[in-house]
Coordinates of C-alpha atoms in Angstrom, one line a residue:
M1 CA -11.1 27.9 -12.8
T2 CA -11.6 29.7 -9.4
E3 CA -8.7 31.1 -7.5
T4 CA -7.3 28.8 -4.9
R5 CA -6.8 30.7 -1.6
I6 CA -4.8 29.5 1.4
D7 CA -4.3 31.9 4.3
Y8 CA -1.6 31.5 7.0
S9 CA -1.5 32.6 10.6
L10 CA 1.9 31.4 11.8
G11 CA 2.7 33.6 14.8
E12 CA 6.3 33.1 16.0
Y13 CA 7.0 30.7 13.1
Q14 CA 6.4 33.4 10.4
A15 CA 10.1 34.1 10.0
A16 CA 11.2 30.5 9.9
V17 CA 8.6 29.7 7.3
K18 CA 9.6 32.7 5.2
S19 CA 13.2 31.4 5.3
A20 CA 12.0 28.0 4.1
L21 CA 10.1 29.7 1.2
D22 CA 13.2 31.6 0.3
K23 CA 15.3 28.4 0.4
M24 CA 12.7 26.6 -1.7
R25 CA 13.0 29.2 -4.4
R26 CA 16.8 29.3 -4.3
D27 CA 16.9 25.5 -4.6
N28 CA 14.5 25.6 -7.6
V29 CA 12.3 22.9 -5.9
I30 CA 9.3 23.1 -8.3
E31 CA 11.5 22.8 -11.4
R32 CA 13.4 19.9 -9.8
I33 CA 10.2 18.0 -9.2
R34 CA 9.0 18.8 -12.7
S35 CA 12.3 17.3 -14.1
K36 CA 12.0 14.3 -11.7
D37 CA 15.2 15.1 -9.8
Y38 CA 15.4 12.4 -7.2
T39 CA 18.3 14.2 -5.3
L40 CA 15.6 16.5 -4.0
W41 CA 14.9 13.8 -1.4
K42 CA 17.7 11.2 -1.4
P43 CA 21.1 10.6 -3.0
R44 CA 19.9 7.4 -4.7
P45 CA 17.0 7.0 -7.1
D46 CA 15.4 3.9 -5.5
E47 CA 11.6 4.2 -5.1
I48 CA 11.7 7.8 -6.2
V49 CA 12.3 8.1 -10.0
N50 CA 9.6 5.4 -10.6
R51 CA 7.1 7.2 -8.3
L52 CA 6.9 10.6 -9.8
G53 CA 4.2 9.9 -12.4
W54 CA 1.6 11.7 -10.3
F55 CA 3.0 15.0 -11.5
D56 CA 1.6 14.5 -15.0
A57 CA -1.4 12.4 -14.0
P58 CA -4.2 14.9 -14.7
A59 CA -3.2 15.3 -18.4
E60 CA -2.4 11.6 -18.8
T61 CA -5.8 10.6 -17.4
L62 CA -7.6 13.2 -19.7
A63 CA -5.9 11.5 -22.6
K64 CA -7.6 8.2 -21.6
I65 CA -11.1 9.7 -21.2
N66 CA -12.6 8.1 -24.3
D67 CA -11.7 4.7 -23.0
I68 CA -13.3 5.5 -19.7
R69 CA -16.4 6.9 -21.3
S70 CA -16.9 3.9 -23.5
V71 CA -17.1 1.7 -20.4
V72 CA -19.4 4.1 -18.6
D73 CA -21.8 4.3 -21.5
A74 CA -22.0 0.5 -21.9
L75 CA -22.8 0.2 -18.2
Q76 CA -25.6 2.7 -18.6
K77 CA -27.2 0.4 -21.1
D78 CA -26.9 -2.6 -18.8
K79 CA -28.7 -0.7 -16.0
I80 CA -26.2 -1.6 -13.3
S81 CA -27.5 -0.3 -10.0
D82 CA -24.5 -1.0 -7.7
I83 CA -20.7 -1.0 -8.0
V84 CA -18.7 -2.8 -5.4
L85 CA -15.1 -1.4 -5.3
I86 CA -12.6 -4.0 -3.9
G87 CA -9.5 -2.0 -2.9
M88 CA -7.2 -1.0 -0.1
G89 CA -5.5 2.3 0.8
G90 CA -4.6 4.3 -2.3
S91 CA -6.7 2.0 -4.5
S92 CA -9.9 2.9 -2.7
L93 CA -9.6 6.1 -0.6
A94 CA -9.9 8.6 -3.5
A95 CA -12.8 6.8 -5.0
E96 CA -14.5 6.8 -1.6
V97 CA -13.9 10.5 -1.2
F98 CA -15.4 11.2 -4.7
G99 CA -18.4 9.0 -3.8
N100 CA -19.1 10.7 -0.5
I101 CA -18.6 14.3 -1.7
F102 CA -20.4 14.1 -5.0
G103 CA -22.6 11.1 -4.6
S104 CA -24.0 9.1 -7.5
K105 CA -25.7 11.1 -10.1
P106 CA -29.3 10.2 -11.0
G107 CA -29.4 7.2 -13.3
Y108 CA -25.9 6.1 -12.3
P109 CA -25.0 3.2 -9.9
R110 CA -24.3 3.5 -6.2
L111 CA -20.7 3.0 -5.1
H112 CA -19.9 0.6 -2.2
V113 CA -16.3 0.4 -1.0
V114 CA -15.2 -2.9 0.5
D115 CA -11.8 -2.3 2.1
T116 CA -11.9 -4.7 5.0
T117 CA -11.5 -8.4 5.9
D118 CA -14.2 -8.2 8.5
P119 CA -16.5 -11.3 8.0
V120 CA -19.6 -9.6 9.5
F121 CA -19.3 -6.6 7.2
I122 CA -18.6 -8.8 4.2
S123 CA -21.6 -11.0 5.0
E124 CA -23.9 -8.0 5.3
V125 CA -22.7 -6.6 2.0
T126 CA -23.3 -9.9 0.3
Q127 CA -26.9 -10.2 1.7
H128 CA -27.8 -6.8 0.3
L129 CA -26.5 -7.2 -3.2
N130 CA -28.6 -8.0 -6.2
L131 CA -25.9 -9.7 -8.3
E132 CA -28.0 -9.3 -11.4
K133 CA -27.4 -5.5 -11.2
T134 CA -24.0 -5.4 -9.6
L135 CA -20.6 -4.7 -11.1
F136 CA -17.3 -5.5 -9.2
L137 CA -14.4 -3.1 -9.6
V138 CA -11.1 -4.7 -8.5
S139 CA -8.4 -2.1 -7.9
S140 CA -4.8 -3.0 -7.0
K141 CA -1.6 -1.4 -8.1
S142 CA 0.6 -4.5 -7.4
G143 CA -2.1 -7.0 -8.2
S144 CA -1.0 -9.1 -5.2
T145 CA -2.4 -7.3 -2.1
L146 CA -3.7 -10.0 0.2
E147 CA -7.0 -8.4 1.2
I148 CA -7.9 -7.6 -2.5
T149 CA -7.0 -11.1 -3.8
S150 CA -9.0 -12.7 -1.0
L151 CA -12.1 -10.5 -1.6
F152 CA -11.9 -11.0 -5.3
K153 CA -11.8 -14.8 -5.0
Y154 CA -14.8 -14.7 -2.7
F155 CA -17.0 -12.4 -4.8
Y156 CA -16.0 -14.1 -8.1
N157 CA -17.0 -17.4 -6.8
L158 CA -20.4 -16.0 -5.8
C159 CA -20.8 -14.7 -9.4
L160 CA -19.6 -18.0 -10.8
K161 CA -22.4 -19.9 -9.0
K162 CA -25.0 -17.5 -10.4
F163 CA -23.7 -16.7 -13.9
G164 CA -21.4 -19.5 -14.8
G165 CA -19.1 -18.7 -17.7
E166 CA -20.5 -15.2 -17.9
A167 CA -19.2 -14.3 -14.4
G168 CA -16.2 -12.4 -15.7
R169 CA -18.5 -9.9 -17.3
R170 CA -19.3 -8.7 -13.8
F171 CA -15.7 -7.6 -13.2
I172 CA -13.6 -4.6 -14.2
F173 CA -10.0 -4.4 -13.1
I174 CA -7.7 -1.4 -12.5
T175 CA -4.1 -2.4 -12.1
D176 CA -0.6 -1.4 -13.1
E177 CA 1.1 -2.4 -16.4
G178 CA 2.9 -5.7 -15.7
S179 CA 0.7 -6.7 -12.7
P180 CA -0.1 -10.4 -12.2
L181 CA -3.8 -9.3 -11.9
I182 CA -3.8 -8.8 -15.7
K183 CA -3.5 -12.6 -16.3
T184 CA -6.2 -13.2 -13.7
A185 CA -8.5 -10.7 -15.5
E186 CA -7.8 -12.2 -18.9
S187 CA -8.4 -15.8 -17.6
I188 CA -12.0 -14.9 -16.5
S189 CA -12.7 -12.8 -19.6
A190 CA -13.2 -9.7 -17.5
R191 CA -15.4 -7.0 -18.9
H192 CA -12.5 -4.5 -19.0
I193 CA -9.0 -4.0 -17.8
F194 CA -7.7 -0.5 -17.1
L195 CA -3.9 -0.3 -17.0
N196 CA -2.5 2.5 -14.9
N197 CA 0.9 4.1 -15.1
P198 CA 3.2 2.1 -12.7
D199 CA 5.2 5.2 -11.9
I200 CA 2.3 6.5 -9.8
G201 CA 2.3 5.4 -6.2
G202 CA -1.0 4.4 -4.6
R203 CA -1.5 7.3 -2.3
Y204 CA -0.7 9.7 -5.2
S205 CA -3.1 8.1 -7.6
A206 CA -6.3 10.0 -7.0
L207 CA -6.1 11.9 -10.3
S208 CA -5.2 8.7 -12.3
L209 CA -7.3 5.7 -13.1
P210 CA -7.9 4.3 -9.5
G211 CA -9.6 7.5 -8.5
I212 CA -11.1 8.7 -11.8
V213 CA -12.6 5.5 -13.2
P214 CA -14.9 4.9 -10.1
A215 CA -15.8 8.6 -10.1
A216 CA -16.8 8.4 -13.8
L217 CA -18.8 5.2 -13.2
I218 CA -21.1 7.0 -10.7
G219 CA -21.7 10.0 -13.0
I220 CA -19.2 12.6 -11.8
A221 CA -18.1 15.0 -14.5
V222 CA -14.5 13.8 -14.3
E223 CA -13.5 15.9 -17.4
T224 CA -14.4 19.0 -15.5
L225 CA -12.5 17.8 -12.4
L226 CA -9.3 17.1 -14.4
Q227 CA -9.5 20.1 -16.6
N228 CA -9.8 22.3 -13.5
V229 CA -6.4 20.9 -12.5
S230 CA -4.7 20.9 -15.9
S231 CA -5.8 24.5 -16.7
S232 CA -4.3 25.8 -13.4
L233 CA -1.3 23.6 -13.0
E234 CA 1.3 26.3 -12.4
A235 CA -0.8 28.0 -9.8
L236 CA -1.5 24.7 -8.0
M237 CA 2.2 23.7 -8.1
S238 CA 3.1 27.1 -6.5
A239 CA 0.4 26.9 -3.9
G240 CA 1.3 23.3 -3.0
A241 CA 5.0 24.0 -2.8
S242 CA 4.5 27.0 -0.5
L243 CA 2.2 24.9 1.7
G244 CA 4.7 22.1 1.8
A245 CA 7.6 24.4 2.7
A246 CA 5.5 25.7 5.6
L247 CA 4.4 22.2 6.8
G248 CA 7.9 20.8 6.6
M249 CA 9.4 23.7 8.5
L250 CA 6.7 23.6 11.2
A251 CA 7.3 19.8 11.5
N252 CA 11.0 20.4 12.0
Q253 CA 10.1 22.9 14.7
G254 CA 8.0 20.3 16.6
R255 CA 4.6 21.3 15.2
N256 CA 4.0 17.8 13.7
K257 CA 0.4 17.0 14.8
M258 CA -1.8 18.3 12.0
T259 CA -5.4 18.8 13.1
F260 CA -7.9 19.0 10.2
V261 CA -11.2 20.8 10.5
L262 CA -13.4 20.0 7.6
P263 CA -17.0 20.9 6.6
P264 CA -19.3 17.9 7.1
H265 CA -19.8 17.6 3.4
W266 CA -16.0 17.2 2.9
K267 CA -15.4 15.1 6.0
H268 CA -14.1 12.1 4.1
F269 CA -11.5 14.1 2.3
G270 CA -9.6 13.8 5.6
D271 CA -9.3 10.1 5.2
W272 CA -7.5 10.6 1.9
L273 CA -5.2 13.3 3.4
E274 CA -4.5 11.1 6.3
Q275 CA -2.9 8.4 4.2
L276 CA -1.1 10.8 1.9
I277 CA 0.6 12.7 4.8
A278 CA 1.1 9.9 7.3
E279 CA 2.5 7.3 4.9
S280 CA 4.6 9.8 3.1
T281 CA 6.3 11.5 6.1
G282 CA 6.2 8.9 8.9
K283 CA 9.6 7.3 8.6
E284 CA 13.2 7.5 9.8
G285 CA 12.1 8.7 13.2
R286 CA 10.1 11.6 11.8
G287 CA 6.6 12.2 10.7
I288 CA 3.5 14.4 10.5
L289 CA 0.5 12.9 12.3
P290 CA -2.9 13.8 10.8
V291 CA -5.7 14.2 13.4
L292 CA -9.2 13.9 12.0
N293 CA -12.7 14.3 13.3
E294 CA -11.6 15.7 16.7
T295 CA -14.0 17.8 18.7
L296 CA -12.3 21.3 19.1
L297 CA -11.2 22.0 22.6
D298 CA -10.2 25.2 24.3
A299 CA -6.8 26.4 23.3
S300 CA -5.5 25.3 26.7
G301 CA -6.3 21.7 25.8
Y302 CA -3.6 21.6 23.1
G303 CA 0.2 21.1 23.4
K304 CA 2.9 23.0 21.5
D305 CA 3.0 20.3 18.8
R306 CA -0.2 21.2 17.0
I307 CA -0.9 22.8 13.7
F308 CA -4.5 23.4 12.6
V309 CA -5.7 23.2 9.0
I310 CA -9.3 24.4 8.4
F311 CA -11.2 23.9 5.1
Q312 CA -13.8 26.6 4.9
N313 CA -16.7 27.1 2.5
K314 CA -16.5 30.5 0.8
N315 CA -19.7 31.8 2.6
E316 CA -18.9 30.2 5.9
E317 CA -17.6 31.9 9.0
E318 CA -14.5 30.6 10.7
P319 CA -15.2 28.7 13.9
S320 CA -14.8 31.0 16.9
Q321 CA -12.1 28.7 18.5
M322 CA -9.8 29.4 15.6
E323 CA -9.2 33.0 16.6
T324 CA -8.5 31.9 20.1
L325 CA -6.0 29.3 18.8
K326 CA -4.2 32.0 16.8
K327 CA -4.0 34.3 19.8
D328 CA -2.5 31.4 21.8
G329 CA 0.2 31.0 19.2
H330 CA -0.9 27.9 17.4
P331 CA -0.3 27.9 13.6
V332 CA -3.5 28.0 11.7
I333 CA -3.8 27.5 7.9
T334 CA -7.2 28.2 6.3
V335 CA -8.1 26.8 2.9
K336 CA -11.0 28.4 1.1
I337 CA -13.4 26.1 -0.9
N338 CA -15.6 27.6 -3.6
D339 CA -17.3 24.4 -4.9
D340 CA -17.0 20.6 -5.0
Y341 CA -15.2 20.6 -8.3
E342 CA -12.2 22.1 -6.6
L343 CA -11.6 18.8 -5.0
G344 CA -9.2 17.7 -7.8
Q345 CA -7.2 20.9 -7.4
Q346 CA -7.0 20.4 -3.6
M347 CA -5.7 16.8 -4.2
Y348 CA -3.0 18.1 -6.5
I349 CA -2.0 20.9 -4.1
W350 CA -1.7 18.4 -1.2
E351 CA 0.3 15.9 -3.3
M352 CA 2.7 18.7 -4.1
A353 CA 2.7 20.0 -0.5
T354 CA 3.5 16.5 0.9
A355 CA 6.3 15.9 -1.5
V356 CA 7.9 19.3 -0.6
A357 CA 7.3 18.9 3.1
A358 CA 9.2 15.6 2.9
H359 CA 12.0 17.4 1.2
F360 CA 12.4 19.7 4.1
M361 CA 12.1 16.8 6.6
G362 CA 14.7 14.8 4.8
V363 CA 12.6 11.7 4.0
N364 CA 11.5 9.9 0.9
P365 CA 7.7 10.6 0.5
F366 CA 7.2 7.7 -2.0
D367 CA 8.3 4.6 -0.1
Q368 CA 6.8 2.8 3.0
P369 CA 9.7 0.9 4.5
D370 CA 8.0 -0.2 7.7
V371 CA 4.7 -1.5 6.1
E372 CA 6.4 -4.8 5.2
A373 CA 7.0 -5.6 8.9
T374 CA 3.3 -6.1 9.6
K375 CA 2.9 -8.1 6.4
K376 CA 5.8 -10.3 7.3
H377 CA 4.3 -11.1 10.7
T378 CA 0.8 -11.6 9.2
R379 CA 2.2 -14.1 6.7
A380 CA 3.9 -16.0 9.5
V381 CA 0.7 -16.3 11.5
I382 CA -1.2 -17.5 8.4
A383 CA 1.5 -20.0 7.6
D384 CA 1.2 -21.5 11.0
L385 CA -2.6 -21.8 10.5
D386 CA -2.0 -23.4 7.1
R387 CA 0.4 -25.9 8.6
R388 CA -2.1 -26.4 11.5
A389 CA 1.0 -25.8 13.7
E390 CA 0.6 -25.9 17.4
M391 CA 0.5 -22.2 18.4
A392 CA 0.9 -21.2 22.0
D393 CA -2.1 -19.1 22.9
E394 CA -1.4 -15.6 24.1
K395 CA -2.0 -15.4 27.8
S396 CA -4.3 -12.7 29.0
A397 CA -3.1 -10.4 31.7
M398 CA -6.7 -9.7 32.9
T399 CA -10.2 -11.0 32.3
F400 CA -13.3 -8.9 32.8
E401 CA -17.0 -9.4 32.1
Q402 CA -16.9 -8.7 28.3
G403 CA -13.4 -10.1 27.5
E404 CA -9.7 -10.0 28.2
I405 CA -6.7 -7.6 28.2
F406 CA -3.3 -8.5 26.9
G407 CA 0.1 -6.8 27.4
N408 CA 2.2 -5.4 30.2
I409 CA -0.6 -3.9 32.3
D410 CA -1.2 -2.7 35.8
G411 CA -4.6 -2.4 37.4
A412 CA -7.6 -4.2 38.9
T413 CA -10.2 -3.0 36.4
P414 CA -10.2 -2.3 32.6
A415 CA -10.4 1.4 33.4
D416 CA -7.5 1.2 35.8
V417 CA -5.5 -0.6 33.1
F418 CA -6.2 2.3 30.7
L419 CA -5.2 4.9 33.3
N420 CA -2.0 3.2 34.3
F421 CA -1.0 2.4 30.7
L422 CA -1.6 6.0 29.7
K423 CA 0.6 7.3 32.6
Q424 CA 3.5 6.7 30.2
A425 CA 2.2 9.5 28.0
K426 CA 4.2 12.7 27.9
A427 CA 4.2 15.9 25.8
G428 CA 4.6 15.2 22.1
N429 CA 3.0 11.8 22.4
Y430 CA -0.3 10.7 20.8
L431 CA -2.8 8.0 21.6
C432 CA -4.0 5.6 18.9
L433 CA -7.1 3.3 18.9
Q434 CA -6.6 0.4 16.5
V435 CA -10.1 -0.9 15.9
F436 CA -10.3 -4.5 14.7
L437 CA -14.0 -4.6 15.5
S438 CA -16.9 -5.1 13.1
P439 CA -17.7 -1.6 11.8
S440 CA -21.2 -0.3 12.5
Q441 CA -22.7 3.0 13.7
E442 CA -22.9 1.6 17.2
T443 CA -19.2 0.7 17.2
D444 CA -18.4 4.2 15.8
G445 CA -20.3 5.8 18.6
A446 CA -18.7 3.8 21.3
V447 CA -15.2 4.3 19.9
N448 CA -15.7 8.0 19.5
G449 CA -17.0 8.2 23.1
L450 CA -13.8 6.6 24.4
R451 CA -11.7 8.9 22.1
E452 CA -13.4 12.1 23.4
V453 CA -12.9 11.1 27.1
L454 CA -9.2 10.3 26.5
A455 CA -8.6 13.6 24.6
R456 CA -10.2 15.7 27.4
Q457 CA -8.3 13.9 30.2
Y458 CA -4.9 13.8 28.6
A459 CA -4.8 16.9 26.3
L460 CA -3.1 14.7 23.7
P461 CA -4.1 13.9 20.1
V462 CA -6.2 10.7 20.0
T463 CA -6.4 9.1 16.6
C464 CA -8.4 6.0 15.6
G465 CA -8.6 3.7 12.6
Y466 CA -10.4 0.5 11.6
G467 CA -8.1 -2.4 10.9
P468 CA -6.9 -3.6 8.4
R469 CA -7.8 -0.4 6.6
Y470 CA -5.4 1.8 8.7
L471 CA -2.5 -0.6 7.9
H472 CA -2.6 0.9 4.4
S473 CA -2.8 4.5 5.7
T474 CA -1.3 5.4 9.1
G475 CA 0.4 2.0 9.7
Q476 CA 3.7 3.3 8.3
L477 CA 3.9 6.3 10.6
H478 CA 3.0 4.2 13.7
K479 CA 6.2 2.2 13.2
G480 CA 8.3 4.8 11.4
D481 CA 8.0 7.9 13.5
A482 CA 10.0 8.7 16.7
G483 CA 8.0 6.3 18.8
N484 CA 5.5 8.9 20.0
G485 CA 2.4 6.7 20.0
L486 CA 0.7 4.7 22.7
F487 CA -1.5 2.0 21.0
I488 CA -4.7 0.4 22.2
Q489 CA -5.7 -2.4 20.0
L490 CA -9.4 -3.5 20.1
T491 CA -10.2 -7.0 18.9
Q492 CA -13.3 -9.3 19.2
D493 CA -14.7 -12.7 18.7
F494 CA -16.8 -12.6 15.5
S495 CA -20.5 -13.7 15.5
L496 CA -20.0 -15.4 12.2
D497 CA -17.2 -16.2 9.7
V498 CA -16.8 -16.4 5.9
D499 CA -14.5 -18.7 4.0
I500 CA -11.9 -17.4 1.6
P501 CA -11.6 -19.8 -1.4
D502 CA -8.1 -21.0 -2.0
N503 CA -8.6 -20.5 -5.8
I504 CA -11.3 -19.1 -8.0
G505 CA -13.8 -21.7 -9.1
E506 CA -13.1 -24.0 -6.1
E507 CA -14.9 -24.6 -2.9
K508 CA -11.8 -25.6 -0.9
S509 CA -10.8 -23.0 1.8
S510 CA -7.8 -23.0 4.1
L511 CA -8.5 -19.6 5.6
T512 CA -11.5 -17.5 6.7
F513 CA -11.8 -13.8 6.7
G514 CA -12.1 -13.8 10.5
A515 CA -8.8 -15.7 10.8
L516 CA -7.2 -13.3 8.3
K517 CA -8.4 -10.3 10.2
A518 CA -7.1 -11.7 13.5
A519 CA -3.8 -12.5 11.9
Q520 CA -3.5 -8.9 10.6
A521 CA -4.1 -7.6 14.1
K522 CA -1.6 -9.9 15.6
G523 CA 0.9 -9.2 12.8
D524 CA 0.7 -5.4 13.4
R525 CA 0.9 -5.9 17.2
Q526 CA 4.1 -7.9 16.7
A527 CA 5.6 -5.3 14.4
L528 CA 4.8 -2.5 16.8
T529 CA 6.4 -4.5 19.7
E530 CA 9.4 -5.2 17.5
A531 CA 9.8 -1.5 16.9
G532 CA 9.7 -0.8 20.6
R533 CA 6.2 0.8 20.6
R534 CA 3.9 0.7 23.6
I535 CA 0.8 -1.3 23.1
I536 CA -2.0 -3.2 24.9
R537 CA -4.8 -5.2 23.4
I538 CA -8.4 -5.4 24.7
H539 CA -10.3 -8.4 23.3
F540 CA -14.0 -8.6 23.5
K541 CA -15.6 -12.0 23.7
K542 CA -19.1 -10.5 23.6
D543 CA -20.7 -7.2 22.9
P544 CA -17.8 -4.8 22.2
V545 CA -20.0 -1.8 22.2
D546 CA -21.2 -2.5 25.8
G547 CA -17.6 -3.3 26.8
L548 CA -16.3 0.0 25.5
K549 CA -19.1 1.9 27.3
T550 CA -18.2 0.0 30.5
I551 CA -14.6 1.2 30.1
V552 CA -15.6 4.8 29.4
N553 CA -17.9 4.9 32.5
G554 CA -14.9 3.8 34.7
L555 CA -12.6 6.5 33.4

């Protein structure tokens, strides 16, 4: 075990944070978390006492290591080359981080994460798979997540056509005890079913089966990862609690836009941190907004709501901008990384930190009360499609060469609409690009180009996320914070579509992935509007990449 080192440069907030640390010790916060004392967050135990299993997850998962290893060893004999993980949010993000940081070890399968309902992406994945050498890993806590059940039915039917009664051998399930997915897995004679502790919430499940099983399957030494945590638990709890006290106090002082600077090799760790922090703290009119992959600006380009967290390799020098930011009074926290197998320790530290920060902010870090709003509206849109109901088309407020714009807008060109919409922005706000476009490198480049222009022009945080993925990450904060966001939703016509089977083993389909993705975009748009959020939608009928570049050139 290497020493975990976190350095703080807090400027004028030093005294306030010291006071928070003193209060944390007086209130015996660490021991109260250890004893699962729900009153640390709320006077009632609802969605708290049954969400504290993460505290003991490393040891609990280590106790199941023989079961995990038996499955890994059997797959080695079968020479599986690819694993497709079907999951959303907490069921996929940790696995994706492990895969991107460690990669697959020689002789082990490659990991592909499918956490989208985009028909173009799903079609491309399908075309590149050799089903003979592919295993599907279906991961869902509840067992009823719409995206996951839809993707499972689609991929299972593909396997059924190829393997007949042996199709179930191509599937492994990770779900909670008592989940309806257990019966599904048993009905298809699945290869294996891993049952996770239901008292571990999705975003806190990295060191339990949803994170560790995929990591083991691609050859990562998960025993080392978990033992590094278990052998240093007291130090990690202390480091995490101190970090959480600082973050919570800073958020209460208005420093609630947490900007992460990560080494390229650890870039994807930010995606996991984003969900953990945003979904845990973004409620009851409060919240800490994670800002990822932002090009560092001069200190003058940042408002007084920022906090900077830099992860730094042990032999790496701190970016020169950090010293300037410190001198300008911005809080800067530096986390030293010694090697990749500290990742598990960092996950535990940040789980503890988030729970403690929520204590200081007065929110329950384990629920997600506003997520259901989007799901409700999405279900209503789908129900209308199922009934073939007459739906009034949304009327566009503007048409342009590549598409249409919807919402309360003002301007003669798309660029004018952007500029006028963003005139509403003020100090403490953030801009959010909700990307319901087919993911690709070209799309990433065009979206990032728009993001950088907006960040420079408005000196505000600009976040972005692909839908529906972000719904399981930052979606809670978007609707649960103080209404600080201005949302620009990007949608498109799809070049192709893919049917979702109504049931496994049947051809009949009442819904396509394209229709589902459109319903999810509309559902979230309605939920945001219902919550009083400011939002416009830009819909591309052709070539979204070219359309985005046209908008950027006009800004």
